[in-house]
XYZ file of C-alpha atoms in Angstrom:
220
model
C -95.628 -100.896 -26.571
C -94.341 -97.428 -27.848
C -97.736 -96.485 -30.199
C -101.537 -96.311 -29.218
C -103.585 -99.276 -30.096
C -107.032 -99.465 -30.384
C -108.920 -102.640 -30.144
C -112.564 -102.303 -31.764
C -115.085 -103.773 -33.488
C -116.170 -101.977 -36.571
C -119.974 -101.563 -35.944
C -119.398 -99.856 -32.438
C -120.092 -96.235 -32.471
C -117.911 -96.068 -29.215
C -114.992 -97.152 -30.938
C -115.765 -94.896 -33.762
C -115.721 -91.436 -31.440
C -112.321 -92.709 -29.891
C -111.042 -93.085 -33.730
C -112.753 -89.783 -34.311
C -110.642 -88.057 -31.934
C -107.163 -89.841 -32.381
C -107.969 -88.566 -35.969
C -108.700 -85.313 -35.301
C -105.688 -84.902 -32.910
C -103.066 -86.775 -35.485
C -102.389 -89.419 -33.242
C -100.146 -92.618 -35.015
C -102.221 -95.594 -33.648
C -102.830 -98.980 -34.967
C -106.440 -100.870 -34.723
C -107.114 -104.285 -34.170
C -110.544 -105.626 -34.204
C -111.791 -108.769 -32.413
C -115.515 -110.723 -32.738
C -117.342 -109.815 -29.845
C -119.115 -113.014 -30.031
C -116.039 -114.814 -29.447
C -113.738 -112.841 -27.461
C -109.725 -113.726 -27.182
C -108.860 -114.239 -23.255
C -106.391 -111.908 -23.957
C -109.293 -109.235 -24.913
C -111.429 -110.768 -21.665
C -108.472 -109.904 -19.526
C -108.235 -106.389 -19.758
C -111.593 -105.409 -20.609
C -113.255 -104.829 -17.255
C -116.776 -105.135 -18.923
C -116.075 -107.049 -22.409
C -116.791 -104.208 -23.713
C -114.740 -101.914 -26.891
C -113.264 -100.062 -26.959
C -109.790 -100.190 -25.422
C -106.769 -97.949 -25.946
C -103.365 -99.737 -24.908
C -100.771 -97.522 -24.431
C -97.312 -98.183 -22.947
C -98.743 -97.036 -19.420
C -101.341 -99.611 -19.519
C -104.472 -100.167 -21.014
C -107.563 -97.635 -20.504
C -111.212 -98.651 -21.350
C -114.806 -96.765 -21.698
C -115.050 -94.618 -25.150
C -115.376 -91.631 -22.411
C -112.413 -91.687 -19.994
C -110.660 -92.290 -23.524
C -111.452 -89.173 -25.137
C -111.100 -87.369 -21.860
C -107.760 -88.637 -21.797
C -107.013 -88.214 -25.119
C -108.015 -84.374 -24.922
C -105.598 -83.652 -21.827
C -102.642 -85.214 -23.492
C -102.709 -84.116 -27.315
C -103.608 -81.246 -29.084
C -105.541 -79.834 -30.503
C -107.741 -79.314 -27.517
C -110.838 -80.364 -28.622
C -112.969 -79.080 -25.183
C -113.830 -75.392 -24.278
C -111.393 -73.664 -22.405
C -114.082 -72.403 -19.989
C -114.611 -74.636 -16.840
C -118.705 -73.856 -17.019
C -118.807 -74.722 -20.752
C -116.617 -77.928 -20.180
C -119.096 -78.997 -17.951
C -121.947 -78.604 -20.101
C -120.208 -80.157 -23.242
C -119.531 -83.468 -20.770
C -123.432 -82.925 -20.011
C -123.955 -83.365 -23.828
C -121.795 -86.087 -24.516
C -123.654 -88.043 -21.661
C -127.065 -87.121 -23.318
C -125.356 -89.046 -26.899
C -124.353 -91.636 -24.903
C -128.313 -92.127 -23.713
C -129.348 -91.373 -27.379
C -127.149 -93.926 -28.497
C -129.672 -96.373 -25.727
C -132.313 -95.691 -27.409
C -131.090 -96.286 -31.225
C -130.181 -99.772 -29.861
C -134.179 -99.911 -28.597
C -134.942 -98.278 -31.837
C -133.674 -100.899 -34.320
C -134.234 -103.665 -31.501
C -137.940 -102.804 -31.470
C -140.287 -106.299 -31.631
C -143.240 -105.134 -33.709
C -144.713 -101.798 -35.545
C -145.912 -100.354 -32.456
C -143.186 -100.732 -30.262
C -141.066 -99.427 -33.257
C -143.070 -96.517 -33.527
C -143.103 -95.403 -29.929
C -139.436 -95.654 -29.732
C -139.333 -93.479 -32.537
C -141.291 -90.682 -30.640
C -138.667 -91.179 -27.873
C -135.986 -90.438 -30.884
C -137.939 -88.032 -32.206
C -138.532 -86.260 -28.879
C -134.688 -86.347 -27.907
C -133.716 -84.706 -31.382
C -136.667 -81.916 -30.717
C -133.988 -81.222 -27.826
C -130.769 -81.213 -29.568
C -132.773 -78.698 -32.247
C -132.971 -76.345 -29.374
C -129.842 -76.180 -28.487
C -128.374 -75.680 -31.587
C -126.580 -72.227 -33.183
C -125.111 -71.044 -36.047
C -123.804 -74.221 -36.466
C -121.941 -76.480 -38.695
C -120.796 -77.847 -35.585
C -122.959 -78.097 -31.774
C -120.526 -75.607 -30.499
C -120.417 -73.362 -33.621
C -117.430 -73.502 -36.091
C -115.129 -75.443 -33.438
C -115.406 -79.587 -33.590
C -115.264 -80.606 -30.004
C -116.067 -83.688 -28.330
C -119.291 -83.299 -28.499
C -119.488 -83.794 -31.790
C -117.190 -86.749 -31.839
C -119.633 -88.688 -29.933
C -123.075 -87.755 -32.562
C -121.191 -88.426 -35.731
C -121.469 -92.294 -34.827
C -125.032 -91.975 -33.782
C -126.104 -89.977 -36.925
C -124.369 -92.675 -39.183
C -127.226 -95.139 -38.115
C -129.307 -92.962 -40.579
C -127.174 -93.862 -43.991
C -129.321 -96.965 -43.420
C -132.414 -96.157 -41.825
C -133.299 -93.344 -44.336
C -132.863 -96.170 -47.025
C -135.109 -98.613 -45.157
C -138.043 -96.501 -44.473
C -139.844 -92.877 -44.359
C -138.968 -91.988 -40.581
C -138.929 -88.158 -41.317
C -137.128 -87.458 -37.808
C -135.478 -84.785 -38.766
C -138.143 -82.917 -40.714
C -138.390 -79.424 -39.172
C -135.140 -79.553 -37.404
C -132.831 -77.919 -39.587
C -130.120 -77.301 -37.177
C -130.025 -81.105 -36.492
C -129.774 -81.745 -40.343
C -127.391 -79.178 -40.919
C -125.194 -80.206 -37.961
C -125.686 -83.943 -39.126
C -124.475 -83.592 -42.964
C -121.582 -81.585 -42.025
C -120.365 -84.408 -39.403
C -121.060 -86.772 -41.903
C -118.480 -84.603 -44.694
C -115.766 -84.602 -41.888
C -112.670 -86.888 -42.779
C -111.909 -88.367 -39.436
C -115.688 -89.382 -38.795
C -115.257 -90.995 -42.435
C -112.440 -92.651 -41.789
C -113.618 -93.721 -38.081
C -115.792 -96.867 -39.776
C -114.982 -99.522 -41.879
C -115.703 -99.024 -46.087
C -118.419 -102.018 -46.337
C -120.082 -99.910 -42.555
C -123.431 -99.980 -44.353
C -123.312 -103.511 -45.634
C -122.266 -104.865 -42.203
C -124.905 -102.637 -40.171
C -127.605 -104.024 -42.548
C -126.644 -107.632 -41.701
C -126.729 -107.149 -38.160
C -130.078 -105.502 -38.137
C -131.735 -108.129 -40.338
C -130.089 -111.075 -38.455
C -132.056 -109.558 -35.399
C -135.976 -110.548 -34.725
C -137.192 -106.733 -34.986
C -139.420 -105.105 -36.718
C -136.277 -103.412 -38.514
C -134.986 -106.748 -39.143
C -137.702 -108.486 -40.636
C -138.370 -105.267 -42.817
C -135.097 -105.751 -44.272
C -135.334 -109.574 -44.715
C -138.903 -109.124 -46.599
């Protein structure tokens, strides 16, 4: 295998950061997407967890979106992490705190009735009070520099092309940092091009084939 492949499924936001990053670094890959709910033995046998994504490489095959992008950011340029070991760390701090946001999205739209829905959207709400605070000048979390960090919130803000549609959530009211950061992700090419065309269509089937309060909002 000479060229990077990445095996995915088009919904997962962490296949989308991986994509984000190949992208953004002008890596030649090629993408092949399987059906999680019936997984190829092939796709069973290298993926430690059954989990996307995977990036098969001629040295092997790597999984977990984040030793990907770590890997992908030693080996390619443009470097897409600080250069300073204490700001590194903190940007890998960040990326872990997406990674829990991204947790609670899943509780979010998995929510069983209104009130559980609504609590879970103080949690959200709560988390993104947080991000507001540690926000700058901006467009990006780091300033005018796309890094990783940002890589791993442009899948997470996508959820919102749908969930703005579905109902008044308002969670980013008063957090115009967070807005400001999330249109400008959402105007970038490679976090465009990092889902599929129909994205919205097939995220609003899978929430309304789910028995959530989301779900059955969507199937009214």
């Amino acid at each position: 295998m000479n060229a990077l492949e990445l095996i995915s499924f088009p919904l997962c936001p962490y296949v989308q950061r991986v994509a984000i990053v190949l992208d953004e670094k002008g890596v030649p890959y090629t993408r092949r997407s399987i059906d999680l709910a019936d997984k190829p033995d092939w796709f069973i046998a290298l993926s430690p967890q059954g989990k996307v994504p995977l990036l098969r490489s001629a040295e092997g095959t790597l999984f977990e979106s984040a030793a990907i992008v770590e890997y992908l950011d030693e080996t390619f340029e443009p470097r897409l992490h600080p250069q300073s070991p204490w700001l590194r760390a903190q940007h890998r701090a960040w990326m872990t705190y997406g990674s829990s946001l991204l947790d609670e999205v899943g509780r979010f739209y998995s929510a069983v009735d209104l009130v559980t829905f609504q609590r879970q959207r103080q949690v959200l709400r709560e988390r993104f009070e947080r991000l507001e605070a540690q926000l700058d000048t901006g467009p990006y979390f780091a300033g005018t520099a796309f890094t990783l960090v940002d890589a791993v919130f442009a899948p997470l803000f996508r959820y919102w092309e749908l969930f703005d549609s579905l109902t008044e959530l308002d969670l980013f009211a008063g957090l115009p940092s967070l807005s400001a950061w999330r249109q400008a992700l959402s105007e970038r090419p490679s976090v465009r091009a990092a889902a599929p065309g129909d994205y919205l269509q097939r995220l609003r089937r899978f929430i309304a084939g789910r028995d959530s309060y989301l779900g059955r909002h969507l199937n009214a």
